[in-house]
Amino acid sequence: MSLADQDPIFARKELLHVGHVPEENRIVGRDTEIESVAEEIGAIVRDDPPNNVMIYGKTGTGKSLVSRHVAGRAKDAAGSNGVECNIVYVDCSEANTETRATRQIATALKQETSYDQRIPLRGVGTMEYYQHIWRILDTHLDSILLILDEIDKLASSNILMQLSRAREAGKTDCYIGIIGISNKIQYKEQLDERIDSSFGHRELFFHPYDAEQLKEIMRNRTDAFQPGVLGSGTIELCAALAAKKHGDARKAIDILKEAGELARRNDDEAITDQHIKQAQNVAEINRVEELTSGGTIHAKLALYSLASLIITGSKESFSTRDVYERYEQMCELVGYDAVTENGLYKQLKEQAFLGIIESTKTGGGRSQGSYLLHRLVTNPKHIIKAVHRDSSLDTLPSLGDLQDFSTITNESSQATLDSSS
Ligand SMILES: Nc1ncnc2c1ncn2[C@@H]1O[C@H](COP(=O)(O)OP(=O)(O)O)[C@@H](O)[C@H]1O
Ligand SMILES: [Mg+2]
């Protein structure tokens, strides 16, 4: 590459990619967590049975990174002891049914081994994929580490039962260690209800980072940029912005990356505070989009409805009833059948789990009963923009439409909404 083709901003942009697993000395503040995961799965290195682990924590707290890192280390150590160990990583927000997940496991294992049977991609059921999995495990491997990321998005927990009981059920002699990861702490109760004690497992909780840790995480990646692109206060500002709300490392890195993109698009030589502030908005929209990506269309409509009420109304929080009325209008606009009010209430509760909204009980006296008020933790404009990125919902009123609309009285509001569809 000649100097003229060189990217003026990024030197090694891949360092800012979410899936990038940095070397251990670039992983900040997770020594205890790394040790804990290693303790649970480490037995495979000696060809002994590993324990299963569930990791809980909000997004961007390093759960996926630590899991991949420790699993990789264990695999290497096992290999040098002559133990055949494989890692299979499944993103359950995509492989969100038992069939999809088992198919992915089977095909990933086939790729890594010399298994020569064909694995059909369609037309067969879960049982056939399990059969392939057991055969590959028995004939090619001593152990596997299975990372089930975003496991709360998986429709059924049967896969956990099948895999954790496989040895005692005589399906395979191979050791199977499962690392399950969930962004929702509430999934723990759901899991405890759904599975029995055969999924014996340790639980770990990852906490958000503070501004110092975020700074160090970003400093460890400054070689993603060309010399001179980052100013002296750039990282401090990104860390402060990311720490203020969520302590989310993904968002901190995302702000840095988006700021670089903005600088490049504007033909600027360095990242300015202005770029960072703009990038923060983009990063927040990315974050909301990602949090809602596994949810239903109704979850997005629920969020959109609350956000649009806040933009067009003069209040910060609204009752379930208010949100429901707006939601029904929006369903009509985009041509979806509305769920019931109780169904919508469940969607709102789900969003509260994800930390996008906050619901507080408020109440009337004893006779009136209490009711819930919902408010957004994040800027409503970011919600509107994030929901708009879903192409099946892009006929919803845009942010501009809503802002115009907020100046019009309620009576003519329906007409405005209709005309924008
Ligand atoms: N302790 C850390 N040190 C360095 N980078 C980190 C750390 N924790 C997270 N990151 C980076 O932040 C981003 C999000 O981390 P990730 O592991 O995907 O979070 P989670 O799975 O908890 O949502 C990734 O790019 C990851 O490399
Ligand atoms: Mg993750």
Tab-separated table of C-alpha atoms and ligand atoms in Angstrom:
chain	number	residue	atom	x	y	z
A	1	MET	CA	0.000	0.000	0.000
A	2	SER	CA	1.457	3.361	-0.966
A	3	LEU	CA	1.458	6.209	1.487
A	4	ALA	CA	-1.226	7.974	-0.530
A	5	ASP	CA	-3.646	5.054	-0.033
A	6	GLN	CA	-2.987	4.925	3.651
A	7	ASP	CA	-5.985	5.519	5.891
A	8	PRO	CA	-5.372	8.960	7.407
A	9	ILE	CA	-7.185	8.093	10.646
A	10	PHE	CA	-7.055	4.360	11.369
A	11	ALA	CA	-3.888	2.284	11.512
A	12	ARG	CA	-5.384	-0.970	12.828
A	13	LYS	CA	-9.120	-0.519	12.843
A	14	GLU	CA	-9.706	-4.212	13.639
A	15	LEU	CA	-8.651	-3.463	17.225
A	16	LEU	CA	-11.923	-1.545	17.602
A	17	HIS	CA	-14.107	-4.377	16.343
A	18	VAL	CA	-16.456	-5.906	18.985
A	19	GLY	CA	-15.467	-9.488	18.304
A	20	HIS	CA	-11.771	-8.697	18.628
A	21	VAL	CA	-10.160	-10.614	21.496
A	22	PRO	CA	-7.174	-8.641	22.795
A	23	GLU	CA	-4.136	-10.377	24.307
A	24	GLU	CA	-4.312	-10.966	28.027
A	25	ASN	CA	-2.141	-7.972	28.883
A	26	ARG	CA	-4.687	-5.720	27.184
A	27	ILE	CA	-7.613	-7.047	29.228
A	28	VAL	CA	-8.285	-4.608	32.035
A	29	GLY	CA	-9.670	-5.249	35.520
A	30	ARG	CA	-10.949	-8.758	34.945
A	31	ASP	CA	-8.221	-10.840	36.644
A	32	THR	CA	-10.580	-12.279	39.260
A	33	GLU	CA	-13.232	-13.090	36.678
A	34	ILE	CA	-10.661	-14.724	34.402
A	35	GLU	CA	-9.395	-16.801	37.307
A	36	SER	CA	-12.918	-17.839	38.327
A	37	VAL	CA	-13.877	-18.997	34.854
A	38	ALA	CA	-10.534	-20.777	34.518
A	39	GLU	CA	-11.086	-22.575	37.820
A	40	GLU	CA	-14.435	-23.926	36.647
A	41	ILE	CA	-13.415	-25.143	33.227
A	42	GLY	CA	-9.705	-25.763	33.918
A	43	ALA	CA	-10.082	-29.468	34.671
A	44	ILE	CA	-10.262	-30.279	30.953
A	45	VAL	CA	-6.587	-29.381	30.693
A	46	ARG	CA	-5.850	-32.546	32.755
A	47	ASP	CA	-8.533	-34.498	30.888
A	48	ASP	CA	-10.928	-34.305	33.850
A	49	PRO	CA	-14.581	-33.185	33.706
A	50	PRO	CA	-15.098	-29.400	33.745
A	51	ASN	CA	-17.856	-27.530	35.584
A	52	ASN	CA	-20.486	-25.448	33.872
A	53	VAL	CA	-20.594	-21.684	34.411
A	54	MET	CA	-23.268	-19.059	33.967
A	55	ILE	CA	-22.055	-15.484	33.550
A	56	TYR	CA	-24.433	-12.604	34.160
A	57	GLY	CA	-23.875	-8.893	33.621
A	58	LYS	CA	-24.938	-5.872	31.598
A	59	THR	CA	-23.706	-5.354	28.037
A	60	GLY	CA	-20.119	-4.312	27.575
A	61	THR	CA	-18.831	-5.730	30.844
A	62	GLY	CA	-16.464	-8.150	29.122
A	63	LYS	CA	-18.469	-11.375	29.413
A	64	SER	CA	-17.971	-12.561	25.836
A	65	LEU	CA	-14.361	-11.433	25.831
A	66	VAL	CA	-13.434	-13.186	29.092
A	67	SER	CA	-15.220	-16.384	28.018
A	68	ARG	CA	-13.460	-16.529	24.676
A	69	HIS	CA	-10.136	-15.668	26.197
A	70	VAL	CA	-10.274	-18.290	28.958
A	71	ALA	CA	-11.657	-20.980	26.651
A	72	GLY	CA	-8.839	-20.284	24.188
A	73	ARG	CA	-6.232	-20.535	26.924
A	74	ALA	CA	-7.724	-23.800	28.202
A	75	LYS	CA	-7.774	-25.289	24.724
A	76	ASP	CA	-4.101	-24.445	24.163
A	77	ALA	CA	-3.069	-25.838	27.533
A	78	ALA	CA	-5.097	-29.007	26.929
A	79	GLY	CA	-3.466	-29.388	23.522
A	80	SER	CA	0.008	-29.234	24.984
A	81	ASN	CA	-1.008	-32.057	27.366
A	82	GLY	CA	-2.154	-34.152	24.431
A	83	VAL	CA	-5.843	-33.601	25.226
A	84	GLU	CA	-8.031	-32.993	22.155
A	85	CYS	CA	-10.251	-30.063	23.104
A	86	ASN	CA	-12.425	-27.900	20.880
A	87	ILE	CA	-14.266	-24.643	21.449
A	88	VAL	CA	-17.659	-23.955	19.923
A	89	TYR	CA	-19.033	-20.439	20.192
A	90	VAL	CA	-22.772	-19.985	19.589
A	91	ASP	CA	-24.422	-16.579	19.435
A	92	CYS	CA	-27.923	-17.500	20.592
A	93	SER	CA	-29.354	-14.153	19.501
A	94	GLU	CA	-28.956	-15.586	15.995
A	95	ALA	CA	-29.142	-19.318	16.637
A	96	ASN	CA	-32.186	-18.794	18.805
A	97	THR	CA	-33.926	-22.162	18.558
A	98	GLU	CA	-32.743	-25.597	19.607
A	99	THR	CA	-32.594	-26.710	15.964
A	100	ARG	CA	-30.519	-23.725	14.889
A	101	ALA	CA	-28.188	-24.020	17.853
A	102	THR	CA	-27.597	-27.774	17.459
A	103	ARG	CA	-27.106	-27.342	13.719
A	104	GLN	CA	-24.500	-24.680	14.354
A	105	ILE	CA	-22.710	-26.827	16.926
A	106	ALA	CA	-22.704	-29.849	14.614
A	107	THR	CA	-21.431	-27.932	11.590
A	108	ALA	CA	-18.805	-26.068	13.623
A	109	LEU	CA	-17.523	-29.369	15.038
A	110	LYS	CA	-17.437	-30.937	11.591
A	111	GLN	CA	-15.325	-28.069	10.312
A	112	GLU	CA	-12.811	-28.486	13.107
A	113	THR	CA	-12.466	-32.254	12.815
A	114	SER	CA	-12.103	-34.816	10.043
A	115	TYR	CA	-15.704	-35.984	10.442
A	116	ASP	CA	-16.766	-37.016	6.957
A	117	GLN	CA	-20.546	-37.437	7.158
A	118	ARG	CA	-22.684	-34.825	5.494
A	119	ILE	CA	-24.700	-32.655	7.861
A	120	PRO	CA	-27.872	-31.464	6.117
A	121	LEU	CA	-28.619	-27.781	6.575
A	122	ARG	CA	-32.363	-28.191	6.265
A	123	GLY	CA	-35.084	-30.774	6.285
A	124	VAL	CA	-33.900	-32.551	9.419
A	125	GLY	CA	-34.790	-32.113	13.068
A	126	THR	CA	-32.947	-31.489	16.289
A	127	MET	CA	-32.489	-35.193	17.022
A	128	GLU	CA	-30.421	-35.712	13.899
A	129	TYR	CA	-28.120	-32.827	14.782
A	130	TYR	CA	-27.635	-34.282	18.250
A	131	GLN	CA	-26.707	-37.620	16.662
A	132	HIS	CA	-24.001	-35.927	14.608
A	133	ILE	CA	-22.762	-34.064	17.654
A	134	TRP	CA	-22.453	-37.251	19.771
A	135	ARG	CA	-20.663	-39.064	16.958
A	136	ILE	CA	-18.151	-36.283	16.392
A	137	LEU	CA	-17.486	-35.951	20.105
A	138	ASP	CA	-16.965	-39.667	20.551
A	139	THR	CA	-14.731	-40.264	17.605
A	140	HIS	CA	-12.683	-37.079	17.462
A	141	LEU	CA	-12.495	-35.271	20.775
A	142	ASP	CA	-11.716	-35.662	24.482
A	143	SER	CA	-13.595	-32.541	25.518
A	144	ILE	CA	-15.379	-29.467	24.248
A	145	LEU	CA	-16.029	-26.040	25.664
A	146	LEU	CA	-19.303	-24.676	24.488
A	147	ILE	CA	-19.908	-20.945	24.816
A	148	LEU	CA	-23.626	-20.173	24.607
A	149	ASP	CA	-23.612	-16.373	24.354
A	150	GLU	CA	-26.839	-14.403	24.929
A	151	ILE	CA	-28.396	-17.653	26.101
A	152	ASP	CA	-31.504	-15.793	27.310
A	153	LYS	CA	-32.475	-15.353	23.646
A	154	LEU	CA	-32.714	-19.123	23.229
A	155	ALA	CA	-36.336	-20.224	22.998
A	156	SER	CA	-35.804	-23.474	24.880
A	157	SER	CA	-33.412	-24.591	27.596
A	158	ASN	CA	-33.618	-28.213	26.442
A	159	ILE	CA	-30.203	-27.908	24.875
A	160	LEU	CA	-28.709	-27.287	28.307
A	161	MET	CA	-30.355	-30.425	29.646
A	162	GLN	CA	-29.277	-32.560	26.703
A	163	LEU	CA	-25.682	-31.417	26.805
A	164	SER	CA	-25.195	-31.448	30.544
A	165	ARG	CA	-26.689	-34.938	30.854
A	166	ALA	CA	-25.039	-36.391	27.760
A	167	ARG	CA	-22.398	-38.343	29.662
A	168	GLU	CA	-24.635	-39.834	32.297
A	169	ALA	CA	-27.206	-40.651	29.620
A	170	GLY	CA	-24.521	-42.592	27.772
A	171	LYS	CA	-24.647	-40.426	24.651
A	172	THR	CA	-20.938	-39.665	24.639
A	173	ASP	CA	-17.794	-40.119	26.695
A	174	CYS	CA	-16.504	-36.702	25.782
A	175	TYR	CA	-16.391	-34.051	28.515
A	176	ILE	CA	-18.616	-31.062	27.840
A	177	GLY	CA	-18.078	-27.754	29.615
A	178	ILE	CA	-20.738	-25.104	29.079
A	179	ILE	CA	-20.221	-21.379	29.542
A	180	GLY	CA	-23.621	-19.683	29.392
A	181	ILE	CA	-23.762	-15.894	29.118
A	182	SER	CA	-26.731	-13.615	29.741
A	183	ASN	CA	-27.122	-9.831	29.735
A	184	LYS	CA	-30.174	-10.236	31.915
A	185	ILE	CA	-29.731	-11.133	35.548
A	186	GLN	CA	-33.417	-12.027	35.638
A	187	TYR	CA	-32.648	-14.963	33.377
A	188	LYS	CA	-31.229	-16.690	36.455
A	189	GLU	CA	-34.695	-17.198	37.954
A	190	GLN	CA	-36.071	-18.344	34.637
A	191	LEU	CA	-33.230	-20.828	34.316
A	192	ASP	CA	-33.608	-22.135	37.856
A	193	GLU	CA	-37.270	-22.788	37.142
A	194	ARG	CA	-36.696	-24.516	33.844
A	195	ILE	CA	-33.812	-26.848	34.499
A	196	ASP	CA	-33.024	-29.337	37.207
A	197	SER	CA	-29.877	-29.802	39.246
A	198	SER	CA	-28.132	-31.854	36.563
A	199	PHE	CA	-26.946	-28.550	35.088
A	200	GLY	CA	-24.709	-28.082	38.116
A	201	HIS	CA	-23.071	-24.724	37.616
A	202	ARG	CA	-21.262	-21.806	39.217
A	203	GLU	CA	-22.624	-18.316	38.742
A	204	LEU	CA	-20.521	-15.245	38.117
A	205	PHE	CA	-21.640	-11.633	38.001
A	206	PHE	CA	-19.700	-9.056	35.987
A	207	HIS	CA	-19.979	-5.425	37.065
A	208	PRO	CA	-19.814	-2.272	34.925
A	209	TYR	CA	-16.440	-0.551	34.542
A	210	ASP	CA	-15.560	2.756	36.160
A	211	ALA	CA	-14.080	5.688	34.206
A	212	GLU	CA	-10.484	4.696	35.104
A	213	GLN	CA	-10.930	1.179	33.760
A	214	LEU	CA	-12.620	2.447	30.602
A	215	LYS	CA	-9.704	4.827	30.059
A	216	GLU	CA	-7.232	1.996	30.347
A	217	ILE	CA	-9.260	-0.242	28.025
A	218	MET	CA	-9.181	2.509	25.393
A	219	ARG	CA	-5.530	3.427	25.991
A	220	ASN	CA	-4.658	-0.175	25.271
A	221	ARG	CA	-6.109	0.268	21.809
A	222	THR	CA	-4.659	3.623	20.784
A	223	ASP	CA	-2.564	1.803	18.182
A	224	ALA	CA	-5.820	1.420	16.256
A	225	PHE	CA	-5.212	5.035	15.217
A	226	GLN	CA	-2.503	6.768	13.222
A	227	PRO	CA	-0.069	8.831	15.301
A	228	GLY	CA	-1.428	12.268	16.186
A	229	VAL	CA	-5.080	11.447	15.529
A	230	LEU	CA	-5.955	11.194	19.203
A	231	GLY	CA	-5.536	14.432	21.135
A	232	SER	CA	-4.414	14.569	24.736
A	233	GLY	CA	-7.919	14.660	26.214
A	234	THR	CA	-9.691	12.429	23.689
A	235	ILE	CA	-9.715	9.215	25.692
A	236	GLU	CA	-10.579	10.997	28.929
A	237	LEU	CA	-13.627	12.522	27.291
A	238	CYS	CA	-14.786	9.216	25.764
A	239	ALA	CA	-14.346	7.441	29.087
A	240	ALA	CA	-16.197	10.133	30.982
A	241	LEU	CA	-19.119	9.975	28.545
A	242	ALA	CA	-19.272	6.176	28.573
A	243	ALA	CA	-18.861	5.863	32.349
A	244	LYS	CA	-21.514	8.441	33.149
A	245	LYS	CA	-24.380	6.181	32.226
A	246	HIS	CA	-23.515	2.552	31.775
A	247	GLY	CA	-19.859	1.685	32.366
A	248	ASP	CA	-20.089	-0.157	29.085
A	249	ALA	CA	-16.734	-0.896	27.391
A	250	ARG	CA	-18.379	-1.702	24.094
A	251	LYS	CA	-19.901	1.751	24.011
A	252	ALA	CA	-16.627	3.428	24.984
A	253	ILE	CA	-14.826	1.716	22.119
A	254	ASP	CA	-17.738	2.404	19.800
A	255	ILE	CA	-17.569	6.143	20.568
A	256	LEU	CA	-13.875	6.125	19.736
A	257	LYS	CA	-14.489	4.292	16.461
A	258	GLU	CA	-17.424	6.482	15.389
A	259	ALA	CA	-15.424	9.622	16.243
A	260	GLY	CA	-12.652	8.360	13.954
A	261	GLU	CA	-15.166	7.730	11.169
A	262	LEU	CA	-16.542	11.257	11.535
A	263	ALA	CA	-13.073	12.779	11.397
A	264	ARG	CA	-12.296	10.771	8.281
A	265	ARG	CA	-15.544	11.727	6.592
A	266	ASN	CA	-14.870	15.408	7.305
A	267	ASP	CA	-11.279	15.120	6.071
A	268	ASP	CA	-10.031	16.223	9.484
A	269	GLU	CA	-6.592	15.130	10.626
A	270	ALA	CA	-7.422	14.635	14.268
A	271	ILE	CA	-10.377	13.739	16.452
A	272	THR	CA	-11.948	16.745	18.145
A	273	ASP	CA	-14.278	17.015	21.142
A	274	GLN	CA	-17.004	17.860	18.663
A	275	HIS	CA	-16.513	14.550	16.852
A	276	ILE	CA	-16.694	12.695	20.139
A	277	LYS	CA	-19.900	14.319	21.223
A	278	GLN	CA	-21.512	13.510	17.894
A	279	ALA	CA	-20.098	9.999	18.023
A	280	GLN	CA	-21.633	9.484	21.427
A	281	ASN	CA	-25.088	9.923	19.898
A	282	VAL	CA	-24.355	7.410	17.167
A	283	ALA	CA	-22.905	4.977	19.718
A	284	GLU	CA	-25.993	5.292	21.895
A	285	ILE	CA	-28.254	4.574	18.907
A	286	ASN	CA	-26.072	1.547	18.094
A	287	ARG	CA	-26.393	0.409	21.685
A	288	VAL	CA	-30.179	0.681	21.752
A	289	GLU	CA	-30.403	-1.085	18.414
A	290	GLU	CA	-28.301	-3.925	19.715
A	291	LEU	CA	-30.182	-4.257	22.983
A	292	THR	CA	-33.472	-4.498	21.133
A	293	SER	CA	-32.174	-6.655	18.305
A	294	GLY	CA	-33.311	-9.961	19.790
A	295	GLY	CA	-36.694	-8.602	20.881
A	296	THR	CA	-40.009	-8.728	19.085
A	297	ILE	CA	-41.433	-6.052	16.850
A	298	HIS	CA	-43.858	-5.256	19.706
A	299	ALA	CA	-40.994	-4.545	22.099
A	300	LYS	CA	-39.678	-2.024	19.593
A	301	LEU	CA	-43.124	-0.526	19.070
A	302	ALA	CA	-43.562	-0.249	22.831
A	303	LEU	CA	-40.283	1.623	23.173
A	304	TYR	CA	-41.069	3.798	20.193
A	305	SER	CA	-44.468	4.661	21.656
A	306	LEU	CA	-43.021	5.707	25.000
A	307	ALA	CA	-40.267	7.722	23.284
A	308	SER	CA	-42.732	9.455	20.999
A	309	LEU	CA	-44.993	10.325	23.944
A	310	ILE	CA	-42.060	11.939	25.722
A	311	ILE	CA	-41.094	13.928	22.624
A	312	THR	CA	-44.604	15.105	21.818
A	313	GLY	CA	-45.883	15.471	25.353
A	314	SER	CA	-44.556	17.633	28.104
A	315	LYS	CA	-43.947	14.864	30.611
A	316	GLU	CA	-41.025	12.563	31.352
A	317	SER	CA	-43.030	9.497	32.338
A	318	PHE	CA	-46.244	7.848	31.219
A	319	SER	CA	-48.591	5.157	32.483
A	320	THR	CA	-49.027	1.779	30.823
A	321	ARG	CA	-52.438	2.972	29.619
A	322	ASP	CA	-50.952	6.049	27.904
A	323	VAL	CA	-48.259	3.995	26.260
A	324	TYR	CA	-50.815	1.443	25.160
A	325	GLU	CA	-52.989	4.024	23.433
A	326	ARG	CA	-50.049	5.390	21.491
A	327	TYR	CA	-48.885	1.873	20.740
A	328	GLU	CA	-52.255	0.934	19.221
A	329	GLN	CA	-52.040	3.935	16.875
A	330	MET	CA	-48.531	2.926	15.862
A	331	CYS	CA	-49.539	-0.670	15.187
A	332	GLU	CA	-52.195	0.602	12.870
A	333	LEU	CA	-49.680	2.778	11.035
A	334	VAL	CA	-47.288	-0.070	10.358
A	335	GLY	CA	-49.950	-2.718	9.856
A	336	TYR	CA	-49.348	-5.016	12.813
A	337	ASP	CA	-52.021	-6.506	15.072
A	338	ALA	CA	-51.681	-4.985	18.516
A	339	VAL	CA	-51.030	-7.259	21.485
A	340	THR	CA	-53.247	-6.820	24.557
A	341	GLU	CA	-52.530	-4.166	27.159
A	342	ASN	CA	-51.193	-6.861	29.445
A	343	GLY	CA	-48.997	-8.109	26.619
A	344	LEU	CA	-47.627	-4.624	26.178
A	345	TYR	CA	-47.033	-4.364	29.907
A	346	LYS	CA	-44.862	-7.478	29.685
A	347	GLN	CA	-42.876	-5.925	26.833
A	348	LEU	CA	-42.277	-2.843	28.953
A	349	LYS	CA	-41.107	-4.967	31.850
A	350	GLU	CA	-38.704	-6.717	29.514
A	351	GLN	CA	-37.254	-3.354	28.456
A	352	ALA	CA	-36.838	-2.453	32.098
A	353	PHE	CA	-34.750	-5.603	32.465
A	354	LEU	CA	-32.490	-4.436	29.691
A	355	GLY	CA	-32.048	-1.075	31.371
A	356	ILE	CA	-33.624	0.942	28.568
A	357	ILE	CA	-36.600	2.072	30.609
A	358	GLU	CA	-37.280	2.486	34.280
A	359	SER	CA	-40.691	1.736	35.742
A	360	THR	CA	-41.726	3.024	39.125
A	361	LYS	CA	-44.842	2.281	41.098
A	362	THR	CA	-46.837	5.264	41.994
A	363	GLY	CA	-49.940	5.354	43.823
A	364	GLY	CA	-53.054	6.612	44.711
A	365	GLY	CA	-54.502	5.726	48.043
A	366	ARG	CA	-55.621	2.320	49.101
A	367	SER	CA	-58.869	2.522	47.170
A	368	GLN	CA	-57.305	3.753	43.939
A	369	GLY	CA	-54.552	1.169	43.804
A	370	SER	CA	-51.084	1.864	42.517
A	371	TYR	CA	-49.996	1.961	38.912
A	372	LEU	CA	-46.735	2.010	37.000
A	373	LEU	CA	-45.092	4.988	35.394
A	374	HIS	CA	-42.519	4.318	32.696
A	375	ARG	CA	-39.689	6.626	31.756
A	376	LEU	CA	-36.698	6.275	29.451
A	377	VAL	CA	-33.185	5.890	30.794
A	378	THR	CA	-31.815	7.060	27.473
A	379	ASN	CA	-32.553	10.005	25.172
A	380	PRO	CA	-35.925	9.441	23.402
A	381	LYS	CA	-34.469	10.695	20.106
A	382	HIS	CA	-31.966	7.844	20.138
A	383	ILE	CA	-34.784	5.357	20.601
A	384	ILE	CA	-36.709	6.781	17.649
A	385	LYS	CA	-33.619	6.584	15.440
A	386	ALA	CA	-32.700	3.075	16.583
A	387	VAL	CA	-36.220	1.726	15.967
A	388	HIS	CA	-36.250	3.398	12.554
A	389	ARG	CA	-33.272	1.293	11.519
A	390	ASP	CA	-35.573	-1.748	11.504
A	391	SER	CA	-36.715	-1.751	7.901
A	392	SER	CA	-40.126	-3.211	8.770
A	393	LEU	CA	-40.760	-0.142	10.947
A	394	ASP	CA	-39.388	2.637	8.787
A	395	THR	CA	-42.876	3.904	7.989
A	396	LEU	CA	-43.252	5.109	11.584
A	397	PRO	CA	-43.093	8.904	11.909
A	398	SER	CA	-39.474	10.072	11.791
A	399	LEU	CA	-37.917	12.206	14.490
A	400	GLY	CA	-38.560	15.325	12.421
A	401	ASP	CA	-42.243	14.431	11.987
A	402	LEU	CA	-42.602	13.888	15.715
A	403	GLN	CA	-40.987	17.186	16.592
A	404	ASP	CA	-43.351	19.044	14.257
A	405	PHE	CA	-46.165	17.007	15.608
A	406	SER	CA	-45.397	18.023	19.181
A	407	THR	CA	-46.310	21.599	18.353
A	408	ILE	CA	-49.749	20.597	17.122
A	409	THR	CA	-52.645	19.985	19.458
A	410	ASN	CA	-53.825	16.536	20.302
A	411	GLU	CA	-56.910	16.738	18.185
A	412	SER	CA	-55.120	17.120	14.897
A	413	SER	CA	-52.396	14.724	15.929
A	414	GLN	CA	-54.011	11.676	14.423
A	415	ALA	CA	-54.250	13.416	11.060
A	416	THR	CA	-50.555	14.281	11.160
A	417	LEU	CA	-49.651	10.730	11.942
A	418	ASP	CA	-51.834	9.382	9.189
A	419	SER	CA	-50.466	11.717	6.560
A	420	SER	CA	-46.892	10.700	7.336
A	421	SER	CA	-47.467	7.026	6.714
B	1	LIG	N1	-11.714	-5.774	30.516
B	1	LIG	C1	-11.602	-5.429	29.217
B	1	LIG	N2	-10.407	-5.118	28.692
B	1	LIG	C2	-10.291	-4.785	27.392
B	1	LIG	N3	-11.326	-4.729	26.543
B	1	LIG	C3	-12.558	-5.026	27.007
B	1	LIG	C4	-12.748	-5.398	28.363
B	1	LIG	N4	-14.059	-5.668	28.558
B	1	LIG	C5	-14.665	-5.457	27.389
B	1	LIG	N5	-13.779	-5.071	26.445
B	1	LIG	C6	-14.087	-4.769	25.049
B	1	LIG	O1	-15.358	-4.130	25.032
B	1	LIG	C7	-16.207	-4.687	24.024
B	1	LIG	C8	-17.411	-5.335	24.666
B	1	LIG	O2	-17.018	-6.445	25.470
B	1	LIG	P1	-17.852	-7.813	25.476
B	1	LIG	O3	-16.993	-8.873	26.028
B	1	LIG	O4	-18.410	-8.029	24.127
B	1	LIG	O5	-18.988	-7.434	26.500
B	1	LIG	P2	-20.302	-8.261	26.884
B	1	LIG	O6	-20.186	-9.610	26.273
B	1	LIG	O7	-20.315	-8.268	28.373
B	1	LIG	O8	-21.435	-7.455	26.327
B	1	LIG	C9	-15.330	-5.657	23.257
B	1	LIG	O9	-14.778	-4.961	22.173
B	1	LIG	C10	-14.262	-6.039	24.236
B	1	LIG	O10	-13.078	-6.409	23.572
B	2	MG	MG	-21.411	-10.322	24.750
